[in-house]
Structures are given as structure tokens and as C-alpha cells.
Short mmCIF file of C-alpha atoms in Angstrom, two decimals:
data_model
loop_
_atom_site.label_atom_id
_atom_site.label_comp_id
_atom_site.label_asym_id
_atom_site.label_seq_id
_atom_site.Cartn_x
_atom_site.Cartn_y
_atom_site.Cartn_z
CA MET A 1473 31.23 -22.78 -3.08
CA ASN A 1474 28.98 -23.84 -0.17
CA ARG A 1475 25.40 -23.50 -1.62
CA LEU A 1476 22.27 -24.25 0.12
CA ILE A 1477 20.88 -25.91 -3.14
CA ASP A 1478 23.80 -28.82 -3.13
CA ARG A 1479 22.96 -29.56 0.54
CA ILE A 1480 19.34 -29.92 -0.42
CA ALA A 1481 20.60 -31.83 -3.31
CA GLU A 1482 22.49 -33.96 -0.73
CA ASN A 1483 19.31 -34.75 1.26
CA ALA A 1484 17.05 -35.64 -1.57
CA ALA A 1485 19.93 -38.69 -2.49
CA SER A 1486 20.05 -39.65 1.23
CA TYR A 1487 16.14 -39.76 2.08
CA PRO A 1488 14.35 -38.93 -1.14
CA GLY A 1489 11.00 -40.05 0.26
CA LYS A 1490 10.97 -37.74 3.07
CA THR A 1491 8.55 -34.70 2.87
CA ALA A 1492 10.40 -31.64 2.16
CA VAL A 1493 7.36 -29.12 1.58
CA ILE A 1494 3.62 -29.47 2.74
CA TYR A 1495 1.26 -26.81 0.91
CA GLY A 1496 -2.38 -27.05 1.13
CA GLY A 1497 -2.75 -30.66 1.02
CA GLU A 1498 0.34 -31.19 -1.46
CA HIS A 1499 3.29 -33.17 0.06
CA ILE A 1500 6.42 -32.46 -1.84
CA SER A 1501 9.41 -35.28 -1.10
CA TYR A 1502 13.01 -34.24 -1.12
CA ALA A 1503 13.63 -36.29 -4.61
CA ASP A 1504 10.38 -34.43 -6.10
CA LEU A 1505 11.47 -30.99 -4.75
CA LEU A 1506 14.90 -31.70 -6.37
CA GLY A 1507 13.29 -32.65 -9.36
CA ARG A 1508 11.20 -29.67 -9.66
CA ILE A 1509 14.08 -27.38 -9.05
CA ASP A 1510 16.12 -29.11 -11.94
CA VAL A 1511 12.92 -28.65 -14.42
CA GLU A 1512 12.65 -25.18 -13.55
CA SER A 1513 16.53 -24.35 -13.49
CA ALA A 1514 17.09 -26.00 -16.91
CA ALA A 1515 14.07 -23.69 -18.23
CA ILE A 1516 15.91 -20.75 -16.86
CA MET A 1517 19.40 -21.85 -18.65
CA GLN A 1518 17.48 -22.31 -21.76
CA ALA A 1519 15.30 -19.20 -21.57
CA GLU A 1520 16.55 -16.16 -24.01
CA GLY A 1521 18.78 -13.78 -22.50
CA TYR A 1522 20.12 -16.12 -20.03
CA ALA A 1523 23.31 -15.24 -18.36
CA LYS A 1524 25.26 -16.60 -15.52
CA GLY A 1525 25.49 -14.23 -12.74
CA SER A 1526 22.13 -12.17 -13.55
CA GLY A 1527 19.33 -11.26 -11.51
CA ILE A 1528 15.83 -13.02 -11.82
CA VAL A 1529 13.04 -11.43 -9.94
CA VAL A 1530 10.84 -13.80 -8.15
CA GLN A 1531 7.44 -12.94 -7.03
CA ASN A 1532 5.92 -14.52 -3.89
CA THR A 1533 3.44 -17.19 -4.41
CA GLN A 1534 3.39 -18.30 -0.83
CA ASN A 1535 3.27 -22.08 -1.88
CA ALA A 1536 6.13 -24.44 -3.36
CA ASP A 1537 6.01 -22.92 -6.69
CA PHE A 1538 8.28 -19.88 -4.74
CA ILE A 1539 10.58 -22.54 -3.39
CA VAL A 1540 11.20 -24.26 -6.45
CA ARG A 1541 11.72 -21.05 -8.51
CA TYR A 1542 13.97 -19.61 -5.91
CA PHE A 1543 16.44 -22.63 -5.53
CA ALA A 1544 16.09 -23.24 -9.23
CA ILE A 1545 17.59 -19.74 -10.09
CA HIS A 1546 20.50 -20.44 -7.56
CA LYS A 1547 20.89 -23.67 -9.50
CA ALA A 1548 21.45 -21.92 -12.80
CA GLY A 1549 24.03 -19.60 -11.38
CA CYS A 1550 21.73 -16.72 -11.21
CA VAL A 1551 20.80 -14.33 -8.34
CA ALA A 1552 17.16 -14.70 -6.80
CA VAL A 1553 15.65 -11.21 -6.07
CA PRO A 1554 12.26 -12.20 -4.02
CA VAL A 1555 9.28 -9.59 -3.97
CA GLU A 1556 6.30 -9.42 -2.28
CA LYS A 1557 3.08 -11.03 -4.02
CA ASP A 1558 1.22 -7.24 -3.97
CA ILE A 1559 4.03 -5.35 -5.19
CA PRO A 1560 3.08 -2.41 -6.99
CA ASP A 1561 3.51 -2.61 -10.90
CA ALA A 1562 5.88 0.48 -10.71
CA ARG A 1563 8.01 -0.59 -7.99
CA LEU A 1564 8.50 -4.13 -9.29
CA GLU A 1565 9.95 -2.05 -12.85
CA GLN A 1566 11.80 -0.11 -10.59
CA ILE A 1567 13.40 -3.19 -9.10
CA SER A 1568 13.83 -5.13 -12.27
CA ARG A 1569 15.60 -1.88 -13.68
CA ILE A 1570 17.93 -2.01 -10.75
CA VAL A 1571 18.84 -5.71 -11.18
CA ALA A 1572 19.18 -5.60 -14.92
CA ALA A 1573 21.92 -3.11 -14.55
CA GLU A 1574 23.93 -5.21 -12.41
CA ASN A 1575 26.64 -7.79 -13.12
CA PHE A 1576 26.72 -10.27 -9.99
CA SER A 1577 29.86 -12.52 -9.02
CA ASP A 1578 29.17 -15.80 -8.79
CA GLU A 1579 29.17 -15.69 -4.95
CA ILE A 1580 26.01 -13.61 -4.79
CA ALA A 1581 22.69 -15.71 -4.15
CA ASP A 1582 20.11 -12.94 -3.29
CA VAL A 1583 18.99 -9.47 -3.83
CA LEU A 1584 16.67 -8.77 -0.90
CA PHE A 1585 14.91 -5.04 -1.13
CA THR A 1586 14.24 -3.92 2.39
CA THR A 1587 14.11 -0.31 4.12
CA GLY A 1588 16.91 -1.70 6.32
CA THR A 1589 19.25 0.36 8.56
CA THR A 1590 19.47 3.27 5.99
CA GLY A 1591 15.93 4.38 5.75
CA VAL A 1592 15.60 4.21 2.32
CA SER A 1593 14.84 1.27 0.20
CA LYS A 1594 17.98 -0.44 -0.71
CA GLY A 1595 18.98 -3.75 -2.45
CA VAL A 1596 20.57 -6.03 -0.10
CA MET A 1597 23.02 -8.59 -1.92
CA ILE A 1598 23.40 -11.97 0.38
CA SER A 1599 25.64 -14.63 -0.80
CA HIS A 1600 25.66 -18.20 -0.72
CA ARG A 1601 28.03 -18.31 2.29
CA THR A 1602 25.97 -16.09 4.36
CA ILE A 1603 22.81 -18.16 3.66
CA VAL A 1604 24.67 -21.50 4.90
CA ALA A 1605 26.12 -19.55 7.94
CA ASN A 1606 22.20 -18.18 8.63
CA ALA A 1607 21.16 -21.97 8.33
CA GLU A 1608 24.08 -23.44 10.60
CA ASN A 1609 23.40 -20.63 13.10
CA LEU A 1610 19.63 -21.47 13.52
CA ALA A 1611 20.05 -25.15 13.43
CA ASP A 1612 22.97 -25.25 16.12
CA ALA A 1613 21.14 -22.61 18.12
CA GLN A 1614 17.60 -23.54 18.36
CA GLY A 1615 17.66 -26.97 17.21
CA PHE A 1616 16.18 -27.42 13.99
CA ALA A 1617 16.41 -31.11 12.89
CA ALA A 1618 15.19 -33.85 10.32
CA ASP A 1619 12.27 -34.83 12.86
CA VAL A 1620 10.84 -30.94 12.98
CA VAL A 1621 7.88 -29.64 10.81
CA PHE A 1622 8.32 -25.92 10.63
CA ILE A 1623 5.31 -23.99 9.83
CA VAL A 1624 6.18 -20.95 7.67
CA ASN A 1625 3.46 -18.32 7.99
CA GLY A 1626 4.93 -15.17 6.73
CA PRO A 1627 5.56 -13.74 3.39
CA LEU A 1628 8.31 -16.35 1.92
CA ASN A 1629 10.18 -13.24 -0.10
CA HIS A 1630 11.03 -11.57 3.48
CA ILE A 1631 14.06 -12.85 5.56
CA GLY A 1632 12.14 -13.91 8.54
CA SER A 1633 10.34 -16.67 6.55
CA LEU A 1634 13.31 -17.25 4.09
CA SER A 1635 15.83 -17.71 7.07
CA LYS A 1636 13.43 -20.51 8.26
CA ILE A 1637 13.15 -22.46 4.69
CA TYR A 1638 17.29 -22.61 5.16
CA PRO A 1639 17.57 -24.54 8.26
CA THR A 1640 14.67 -26.54 7.64
CA LEU A 1641 16.04 -27.92 4.30
CA LEU A 1642 19.43 -28.04 5.51
CA MET A 1643 18.77 -30.41 8.27
CA GLY A 1644 16.24 -32.43 6.23
CA GLY A 1645 13.25 -31.10 8.11
CA THR A 1646 9.58 -30.30 6.62
CA LEU A 1647 8.29 -27.22 5.54
CA TYR A 1648 4.58 -26.50 6.36
CA ILE A 1649 3.66 -23.35 4.35
CA ILE A 1650 0.46 -21.39 5.10
CA ASP A 1651 -0.62 -18.08 4.06
CA GLY A 1652 -0.41 -15.84 6.81
CA MET A 1653 -2.07 -15.65 10.10
CA LYS A 1654 -5.61 -14.26 9.02
CA ASP A 1655 -7.20 -17.57 9.21
CA MET A 1656 -6.00 -19.11 12.68
CA ASN A 1657 -7.99 -22.41 11.42
CA GLN A 1658 -5.37 -22.61 9.07
CA PHE A 1659 -2.81 -22.34 11.54
CA PHE A 1660 -4.10 -24.80 13.86
CA GLY A 1661 -4.87 -27.41 11.04
CA ALA A 1662 -1.11 -27.00 10.47
CA LEU A 1663 -0.57 -27.82 14.10
CA ASP A 1664 -2.78 -30.96 14.02
CA TYR A 1665 0.00 -32.38 10.93
CA PRO A 1666 0.79 -35.95 12.34
CA CYS A 1667 4.14 -35.62 13.67
CA ASP A 1668 5.88 -35.35 17.33
CA LYS A 1669 7.57 -32.09 16.77
CA MET A 1670 6.40 -28.88 15.46
CA ALA A 1671 8.05 -25.40 15.23
CA THR A 1672 7.26 -22.01 13.73
CA PHE A 1673 8.06 -18.46 13.93
CA LEU A 1674 5.56 -15.62 14.96
CA VAL A 1675 5.83 -12.09 14.77
CA PRO A 1676 4.79 -10.45 18.11
CA ALA A 1677 1.46 -9.13 16.94
CA SER A 1678 0.33 -12.80 16.09
CA ILE A 1679 1.73 -14.01 19.45
CA ARG A 1680 -0.75 -11.34 21.17
CA MET A 1681 -3.60 -12.77 18.80
CA LEU A 1682 -2.98 -16.42 19.90
CA VAL A 1683 -2.82 -15.39 23.76
CA GLN A 1684 -5.64 -13.16 23.45
CA PHE A 1685 -8.06 -15.06 21.28
CA SER A 1686 -6.90 -18.84 21.27
CA ALA A 1687 -4.86 -19.44 24.69
CA GLU A 1688 -6.66 -22.72 25.54
CA ARG A 1689 -6.70 -24.16 22.12
CA LEU A 1690 -2.57 -23.13 21.72
CA ALA A 1691 -2.08 -24.66 25.17
CA SER A 1692 -3.44 -28.00 23.83
CA TYR A 1693 -0.61 -28.28 21.54
CA ALA A 1694 2.04 -28.01 24.39
CA ARG A 1695 3.58 -31.43 24.14
CA LYS A 1696 3.79 -31.35 20.28
CA ILE A 1697 5.57 -27.62 19.95
CA ASP A 1698 8.98 -28.00 20.16
CA PHE A 1699 10.02 -24.45 19.80
CA ILE A 1700 8.84 -21.01 18.55
CA GLU A 1701 10.53 -18.26 17.42
CA THR A 1702 9.79 -14.71 17.49
CA GLY A 1703 11.54 -11.70 16.65
CA ALA A 1704 11.45 -8.49 14.13
CA ALA A 1705 9.75 -6.28 16.45
CA PRO A 1706 9.78 -6.06 20.30
CA ILE A 1707 7.45 -8.37 22.01
CA THR A 1708 6.07 -7.60 25.36
CA GLN A 1709 6.96 -8.85 28.94
CA ALA A 1710 3.38 -9.73 29.54
CA ASP A 1711 3.04 -11.87 26.32
CA MET A 1712 6.21 -13.35 27.00
CA GLU A 1713 5.11 -14.57 30.69
CA LYS A 1714 1.82 -15.93 29.09
CA LEU A 1715 3.60 -17.84 26.32
CA CYS A 1716 5.94 -19.56 28.74
CA GLU A 1717 2.58 -20.38 31.03
CA LEU A 1718 0.80 -21.82 27.77
CA LEU A 1719 3.67 -23.91 26.71
CA PRO A 1720 5.88 -24.81 29.38
CA HIS A 1721 7.51 -27.75 27.52
CA SER A 1722 8.38 -25.55 24.46
CA ARG A 1723 11.75 -23.54 23.61
CA LEU A 1724 10.75 -19.99 22.98
CA TYR A 1725 13.18 -17.99 21.25
CA ASN A 1726 13.38 -14.27 20.85
CA THR A 1727 16.12 -13.39 18.05
CA TYR A 1728 18.10 -10.61 16.88
CA ALA A 1729 18.38 -10.52 13.08
CA SER A 1730 17.92 -7.90 10.14
CA THR A 1731 18.39 -8.55 6.20
CA GLU A 1732 21.69 -6.96 6.69
CA THR A 1733 23.29 -8.55 9.43
CA GLY A 1734 22.07 -11.88 9.13
CA ILE A 1735 20.67 -13.98 12.07
CA ILE A 1736 22.72 -12.92 15.36
CA ALA A 1737 22.01 -13.69 18.26
CA THR A 1738 18.91 -15.79 20.04
CA HIS A 1739 17.58 -16.33 23.67
CA ASN A 1740 15.28 -19.00 24.90
CA TYR A 1741 13.09 -17.33 27.15
CA ASN A 1742 11.61 -20.34 28.35
CA SER A 1743 14.18 -21.84 30.14
CA ASP A 1744 16.57 -19.02 31.40
CA VAL A 1745 15.96 -15.18 32.11
CA CYS A 1746 12.04 -14.10 30.91
CA VAL A 1747 12.90 -10.67 30.20
CA ALA A 1748 11.52 -8.36 27.27
CA GLY A 1749 14.31 -6.90 25.10
CA CYS A 1750 17.03 -9.69 26.05
CA LEU A 1751 17.74 -11.19 22.52
CA GLY A 1752 20.64 -13.65 24.00
CA LYS A 1753 24.18 -14.50 23.07
CA ALA A 1754 26.04 -14.35 19.40
CA MET A 1755 25.21 -17.67 17.52
CA LYS A 1756 28.40 -19.64 16.01
CA HIS A 1757 29.06 -17.78 13.01
CA SER A 1758 28.44 -14.15 14.71
CA LYS A 1759 29.74 -11.82 16.57
CA PHE A 1760 28.53 -8.59 18.28
CA PHE A 1761 29.41 -5.23 20.46
CA ILE A 1762 28.24 -1.97 21.20
CA THR A 1763 30.04 0.81 19.86
CA ASP A 1764 31.15 4.02 21.77
CA GLU A 1765 27.59 5.70 20.72
CA GLY A 1766 25.45 2.80 22.18
CA SER A 1767 24.61 1.13 19.51
CA VAL A 1768 24.72 -2.53 17.99
CA ALA A 1769 27.57 -3.69 15.30
CA CYS A 1770 27.96 -6.77 14.34
CA SER A 1771 30.24 -9.22 12.35
CA GLY A 1772 30.60 -12.62 11.20
CA ASP A 1773 29.68 -15.00 8.16
CA THR A 1774 26.27 -13.58 8.40
CA LEU A 1775 26.74 -10.39 6.95
CA MET A 1776 25.20 -8.95 3.55
CA SER A 1777 27.77 -8.42 0.91
CA GLY A 1778 26.73 -4.64 0.33
CA TYR A 1779 24.24 -2.73 -1.09
CA ILE A 1780 23.59 -3.32 -4.72
CA GLY A 1781 25.17 -0.31 -6.92
CA ASP A 1782 25.64 1.92 -3.81
CA SER A 1783 29.10 1.39 -2.31
CA GLU A 1784 28.55 4.90 -0.90
CA MET A 1785 25.93 3.50 1.11
CA THR A 1786 27.41 0.04 1.69
CA ALA A 1787 30.19 2.24 3.36
CA ARG A 1788 28.14 4.18 5.77
CA VAL A 1789 26.71 1.12 7.21
CA MET A 1790 29.93 -1.43 6.59
CA ARG A 1791 33.23 -1.23 7.51
CA ASN A 1792 36.03 -3.60 7.72
CA GLY A 1793 33.74 -6.55 7.90
CA VAL A 1794 31.57 -4.82 10.54
CA ILE A 1795 27.81 -3.61 10.55
CA TYR A 1796 26.76 -0.78 12.33
CA THR A 1797 23.26 -0.91 13.24
CA ALA A 1798 20.83 1.51 14.20
CA ASP A 1799 19.89 -0.13 16.99
CA CYS A 1800 20.70 1.07 20.56
CA GLY A 1801 21.76 -1.57 23.10
CA ARG A 1802 23.45 -3.11 25.85
CA ILE A 1803 25.67 -6.45 26.61
CA ASP A 1804 24.79 -7.93 30.05
CA GLU A 1805 27.10 -9.71 32.35
CA CYS A 1806 26.63 -12.97 30.77
CA GLY A 1807 27.06 -11.59 27.23
CA ARG A 1808 23.54 -11.44 26.34
CA LEU A 1809 22.56 -8.91 23.86
CA HIS A 1810 19.78 -6.31 25.20
CA LEU A 1811 17.80 -3.84 22.96
CA THR A 1812 16.70 -0.35 24.02
CA GLY A 1813 15.69 1.36 21.05
CA ARG A 1814 16.49 2.85 17.83
CA ALA A 1815 18.67 6.09 16.91
CA ASP A 1816 16.73 6.77 13.59
CA ASP A 1817 13.27 7.47 12.37
CA ILE A 1818 12.43 4.13 11.12
CA ILE A 1819 9.14 2.52 12.42
CA ASN A 1820 9.23 -1.11 12.98
CA VAL A 1821 5.56 -2.61 12.07
CA GLY A 1822 5.15 -6.51 12.61
CA GLY A 1823 8.87 -6.60 11.67
CA PHE A 1824 8.65 -4.62 8.74
CA LYS A 1825 10.97 -1.47 8.76
CA VAL A 1826 9.21 1.41 7.47
CA ALA A 1827 10.88 4.91 6.47
CA PRO A 1828 8.33 7.65 7.45
CA SER A 1829 9.55 9.91 5.00
CA GLU A 1830 8.91 7.47 2.04
CA VAL A 1831 5.31 7.47 3.06
CA GLU A 1832 5.13 11.05 3.43
CA ASP A 1833 6.62 11.40 -0.03
CA ALA A 1834 3.81 9.24 -1.53
CA ALA A 1835 1.10 11.25 0.51
CA MET A 1836 2.04 14.60 -0.49
CA ALA A 1837 1.35 13.71 -4.21
CA PHE A 1838 -2.12 12.77 -3.15
CA ASP A 1839 -4.59 15.65 -4.27
CA GLY A 1840 -5.66 18.17 -1.29
CA ILE A 1841 -3.02 16.98 1.04
CA ALA A 1842 -1.25 20.13 1.93
CA ASP A 1843 1.27 18.88 4.32
CA CYS A 1844 1.59 15.46 6.27
CA ILE A 1845 3.81 13.51 8.96
CA CYS A 1846 3.89 9.63 9.36
CA ILE A 1847 4.35 8.62 13.13
CA ALA A 1848 4.62 5.55 15.03
CA ALA A 1849 1.09 5.04 16.77
CA LYS A 1850 0.37 2.62 19.59
CA HIS A 1851 -2.64 -0.28 18.86
CA PRO A 1852 -3.43 -2.27 21.96
CA VAL A 1853 -2.81 -5.81 20.04
CA LEU A 1854 -0.67 -5.01 17.21
CA GLY A 1855 1.98 -3.38 18.88
CA THR A 1856 3.09 -0.43 16.54
CA VAL A 1857 1.34 0.84 13.76
CA THR A 1858 1.58 3.95 11.48
CA LYS A 1859 -0.33 6.82 11.49
CA LEU A 1860 -0.54 9.69 9.02
CA LEU A 1861 -1.36 13.02 10.21
CA TYR A 1862 -2.18 15.23 7.56
CA VAL A 1863 -3.24 19.15 6.74
CA ALA A 1864 -5.63 19.28 3.83
CA SER A 1865 -5.24 22.30 1.26
CA ASP A 1866 -8.01 25.11 1.72
CA GLY A 1867 -11.54 23.76 1.13
CA CYS A 1868 -10.54 20.17 0.42
CA GLU A 1869 -12.19 17.46 2.05
CA ILE A 1870 -9.85 14.07 1.66
CA ASP A 1871 -11.57 10.69 0.87
CA LEU A 1872 -9.24 8.27 3.46
CA LYS A 1873 -10.17 5.43 1.24
CA ALA A 1874 -8.89 6.82 -1.71
CA LEU A 1875 -5.81 8.02 -0.09
CA ALA A 1876 -5.22 4.88 1.14
CA SER A 1877 -5.76 3.11 -2.29
CA PHE A 1878 -3.26 5.71 -3.66
CA LEU A 1879 -0.66 4.97 -1.33
CA LYS A 1880 -1.22 1.08 -1.70
CA SER A 1881 -0.45 1.69 -5.45
CA LYS A 1882 2.63 3.16 -4.67
CA LEU A 1883 4.11 1.75 -1.83
CA GLU A 1884 4.22 -2.06 -0.40
CA ALA A 1885 0.92 -2.77 1.55
CA TYR A 1886 2.76 -2.56 5.27
CA LYS A 1887 3.95 0.72 4.48
CA VAL A 1888 0.28 2.20 4.27
CA PRO A 1889 -0.59 3.92 7.38
CA MET A 1890 -3.32 2.10 9.17
CA PHE A 1891 -4.70 5.37 10.94
CA TYR A 1892 -5.33 8.82 9.69
CA SER A 1893 -5.63 12.16 11.58
CA ARG A 1894 -6.91 15.87 9.96
CA GLU A 1895 -4.63 18.36 11.71
CA GLU A 1896 -4.69 22.04 11.50
CA LYS A 1897 -1.01 22.13 11.56
CA ILE A 1898 2.18 19.87 11.27
CA GLN A 1899 4.75 20.85 13.62
CA ARG A 1900 8.12 21.52 12.19
CA THR A 1901 11.40 22.82 13.41
CA TYR A 1902 12.79 25.99 12.90
CA ASN A 1903 14.44 25.38 9.49
CA GLY A 1904 11.25 23.85 8.30
CA LYS A 1905 12.08 19.88 8.74
CA LEU A 1906 9.44 17.99 10.43
CA ASN A 1907 9.60 17.80 14.21
CA ARG A 1908 9.49 14.37 14.54
CA LYS A 1909 10.44 14.83 18.34
CA TYR A 1910 7.28 16.45 18.96
CA TYR A 1911 5.02 13.57 17.85
CA LEU A 1912 7.04 10.82 20.13
CA MET B 840 -26.78 -3.23 16.56
CA LYS B 841 -25.75 -2.96 13.10
CA GLU B 842 -25.30 0.77 13.22
CA LYS B 843 -23.11 0.36 16.03
CA ILE B 844 -21.08 -2.50 14.71
CA VAL B 845 -20.25 -0.28 11.57
CA LYS B 846 -19.42 2.72 13.70
CA LEU B 847 -16.98 0.75 15.87
CA LEU B 848 -15.10 -0.72 12.91
CA SER B 849 -15.24 2.15 11.04
CA ASP B 850 -13.12 4.00 13.74
CA ALA B 851 -11.00 1.18 14.37
CA LEU B 852 -10.12 0.55 10.74
CA PRO B 853 -10.89 3.87 8.72
CA ILE B 854 -9.61 2.20 5.47
CA VAL B 855 -11.78 -1.14 5.07
CA ASP B 856 -14.29 -1.17 2.83
CA LEU B 857 -17.22 -2.15 5.32
CA ASP B 858 -19.84 -2.33 2.57
CA SER B 859 -17.82 -5.10 0.71
CA ASP B 860 -19.45 -8.66 0.54
CA PHE B 861 -15.83 -9.85 0.58
CA LEU B 862 -14.62 -8.39 3.73
CA PHE B 863 -12.50 -11.34 4.92
CA SER B 864 -10.70 -11.41 1.80
CA GLU B 865 -10.05 -7.82 1.93
CA LEU B 866 -8.67 -7.68 5.27
CA ASP B 867 -5.37 -8.82 6.53
CA SER B 868 -4.24 -10.31 9.86
CA LEU B 869 -4.13 -7.18 11.45
CA GLY B 870 -7.45 -6.21 10.69
CA VAL B 871 -9.08 -9.48 11.63
CA THR B 872 -7.54 -9.22 14.93
CA THR B 873 -8.78 -5.69 15.26
CA ILE B 874 -12.12 -6.81 14.84
CA LEU B 875 -12.18 -9.26 17.32
CA MET B 876 -10.54 -7.20 19.58
CA VAL B 877 -13.22 -4.16 19.12
CA LEU B 878 -16.00 -6.58 19.24
CA SER B 879 -15.14 -8.64 22.41
CA GLU B 880 -14.37 -5.69 24.40
CA GLU B 881 -17.48 -3.93 23.52
CA PHE B 882 -19.98 -6.66 23.67
CA GLY B 883 -18.35 -8.54 26.63
CA ILE B 884 -18.49 -11.69 24.42
CA HIS B 885 -15.95 -14.38 24.43
CA LEU B 886 -14.21 -14.75 20.63
CA GLU B 887 -11.69 -17.17 19.57
CA SER B 888 -9.33 -16.37 16.82
CA THR B 889 -10.72 -19.17 15.00
CA ASP B 890 -14.36 -17.47 15.16
CA ALA B 891 -12.60 -15.39 12.33
CA THR B 892 -13.55 -17.31 9.36
CA SER B 893 -14.31 -16.28 5.65
CA LYS B 894 -18.13 -17.14 6.57
CA ASN B 895 -18.24 -15.10 9.69
CA LEU B 896 -16.50 -11.86 8.46
CA ARG B 897 -17.89 -12.05 4.98
CA ASN B 898 -19.54 -8.62 5.03
CA ILE B 899 -21.17 -6.69 7.93
CA ASP B 900 -24.08 -8.41 8.17
CA SER B 901 -22.72 -11.57 8.85
CA ILE B 902 -20.33 -10.13 11.55
CA VAL B 903 -23.67 -8.72 13.52
CA LYS B 904 -24.83 -12.67 13.12
CA MET B 905 -21.79 -13.46 14.96
CA VAL B 906 -22.09 -11.17 17.67
CA GLU B 907 -25.81 -11.94 18.08
CA ASP B 908 -25.09 -15.54 18.14
CA LYS B 909 -22.42 -15.14 21.01
CA LEU B 910 -24.75 -12.77 22.83
CA LYS B 911 -27.15 -15.44 22.95
CA ALA B 912 -24.60 -18.47 23.89
#
């Protein structure tokens, strides 16, 4: 079987002293990384209740420990189930229960929990073959290489960052892990790392922050930044053009990917057409087409293996080796994919998909909320954020901070609305369903 | 000045505890960006993302001081 962990072992044998991971001043060579993975993997295999093919939850620590544990689980013949650093306890227990009930085939490497294309939080099963195909897609299309130091700033448990670990370690490059983009000094500190080529993935909100508040500083790294990939959420035309102007020598990619489909297409908007929504041509292990209804469908080795424990839901989105997404799109005369919107209610917040019904269900359980709807709201810097419109029960005053804390205890942090507004009533359709179109 | 900043930030970030002495650690990157955006627009000051340090955004008083220093500069 073709597993990424075996390719990392080959790299450790070929260049043991090369730096594989940097975090907080700690430099871990390929040999050390493999050594730590071996120790962790042996501990997993000696642990009580160990069984090949069982799922093991691995909570993100946003440092090398997560990477060690993630690959050790693979090496031990088990399935990694990465979850958020700040996952609510109830959610963690729920995921642990779901995973414990499953007996995985040896092809399965990961289960990634996501809102995804169905609007309901589901465990997406990813095979070892898919991980390697994603790695090769990115290495081939974007130029991941042994001399590239890649800064990972997003949560390591999310496909956006996990999928950058893959090509970097496949090609013998170096991962530089930082804890988010809140502290820009940390990001620029990473860019100061002594090397010739750096690359990173930035969600559109981070690009907006950089071009608005650090344009000059970013431009000072123009010769060193080999490429920057974005994706997960729409980036504006103005931000794309500004980034091209600041980094004229860098490759700037906009990528089409999701947990279910894997990494499908990418487009360098700094050398070719610079048009918002253009996501380029299919990568080497992938194909896409547009259905008669105008939505994007994908096939190839990067697709998921299915949803855990839910063959019905799997059959709804995946048939005969094709995943039918809820993204609407078109293909231009050069074979490039362009996204035009979504065919469902999912709200994309900085690359994280939020099902509004999940937020509404959680909010309705808060004392004093009589009715509510979660809608997308525009933020001048952050792009799309969520807003909760609520109706309070008679005589009730809602403490918004208490409401937000309550939601945070029930939902992942990115699902908690940023804005709140008290309303007299929430618009519903004639049959009592929330009238989402009214709020578009 | 302090009241004005509290009002501005309360409107922009309604669920953030502005009385906290550990404000920076309680914010996420979106919250930090929002603070920079609101302050630079309202006061016409030049803020860099590197101004968003744990020292400058420790609490509301340190934010007021950062704005006052930028206005003097």
C-alpha cells in the first residue's frame, strides 16, 4: 500500500539531518521526526485495547506533537481522527463514540469531521491512497520541493493545513508551524527564517489583513516568497490584484478543494488570468465536470471513501466514483473551473463551513430565545461572517455574552456567530419553515 | 477617548469581554483584525498588523494608549 508515512521514512533514510518541522524554535530533522513517530507508534501498539484498524482521536496541539501522533497512528495501522484544539467536551465524546463503533479497513487513514457538502456534521473517511494523491497533486501543480519552507498557520486538524503537511513532507521540504495569524509578528518571524524559498497557505481573510495592515512589510519578502496558496472561501478581485502587485515574482494560487473531494484544481492568478472565482484546471489525479443542474462534480484518486457509518448519506453525494458537490460553477474555453455560488444553505466562514440549522438548534436551547435564524453577514475585512437574528421570549433580556458562551460550549468556535440582532419576528414561509431567501 | 473606543469595539465585537486583562489571548485573528480596522478608520491612524501585540491589546487601557501614541506620532 502507498502510505505517506512510508514516504517520510524513505526521506529520513535519504537525508536524515534535513529539517522536517520547525515550531517555537525547535528544529526536528527527518531522522528525529521518524524516531519520535516510531516511539509513539510503539506506545500505541502496546496500549491496552489496541487493535489494528481502530480509530484514535488526536486533538490538535498546533505543534510537532500533533504531527508525530498523527503519523504514529498510521504507522500503528490505525485510523487518525483529528479534532480541534478547543472542541467542546460533548462533541469530543460524541465523535469518540462514533469512531469506536466502527471497524475500519486497512485502506482508511483518517476520519475528518466536517460540515461538508451535506450540511450535517459527518465523519469523512480518507484513504492512504487519497492522502498520497492529494500530496502529489499539490507537489506537481504548485511546486512543493525539498528546498521550500512551508509556513502552516491554520489549525492542523483541518484539511486546509493537513493537505499542506502532505506535499511538504512527501517532497522532503520543511514545515514551519505557527499558531494562527493573530500575532503577525509570529508570521513575519517565520518569513525571516534563513532560506531561499518560502511558501504558505492563507485564507482570504488573512490576505485581506496583510494587504490592508502590512502591505509594505509583506512586499519586503517579495524575492523570498516562492508561492502563496489561498482557497476555502472566495477572495476578492481587489485583494488578488493587490497581492500580485506586492509580490510580482511569486506564484499565487487559488485552489478548489474540500474534505470530501480532496484537492481538485488550482490556478496561478499571478501569471495567467487574474479573475476572482477562477480555480484553474484539474490536477493530475483529478477530474471535474459541470452537471446539467450547473453544479460541480469531481472524480479521481483524491475523493473520500465515504461517510462513516452512513452509506445512505454517502450515496446522496457520491455515485460511481463521482462526488456531486453543492458548489455551482462553469468551465471556460480553456478548461478552467469558475465558481459562481452554492446551491445550499451552508455559510462559508473563512473556509469553515457552517450549517445555519446547527447554530439555530443550539441557540434555541438557550433560555429566553423564542425564535432565531443564522444568516451570512458581510464584514468589510473578514468577508463572510455569521449573524444570529433572534426573538426574545416575552419579558426576557438576552445577555449576549452568556449566549455566545453557551453556544461555544455546544459548537466548535468557528460556528459561534460574530454578530447578534434582536428582532420582533423571524420571517418564515407559509408552512412554517425559516424563510432563508428573505435574508439573502 | 476611552468611552469612545469601548463603544466602537463593543459594537464591532459584541461578544468579546472588553473588561478583560487578557484581551489579546481571548481574541482570535478575526477579532484582532476587526480592532485594527475599527481604530484605523475612526481615528485616521496608521496601524500595522504588527501593532497587534499582546502588550498593545492586553486590555482596553493599553488599546487607548496605543491609539494616543499613534495620534501623537
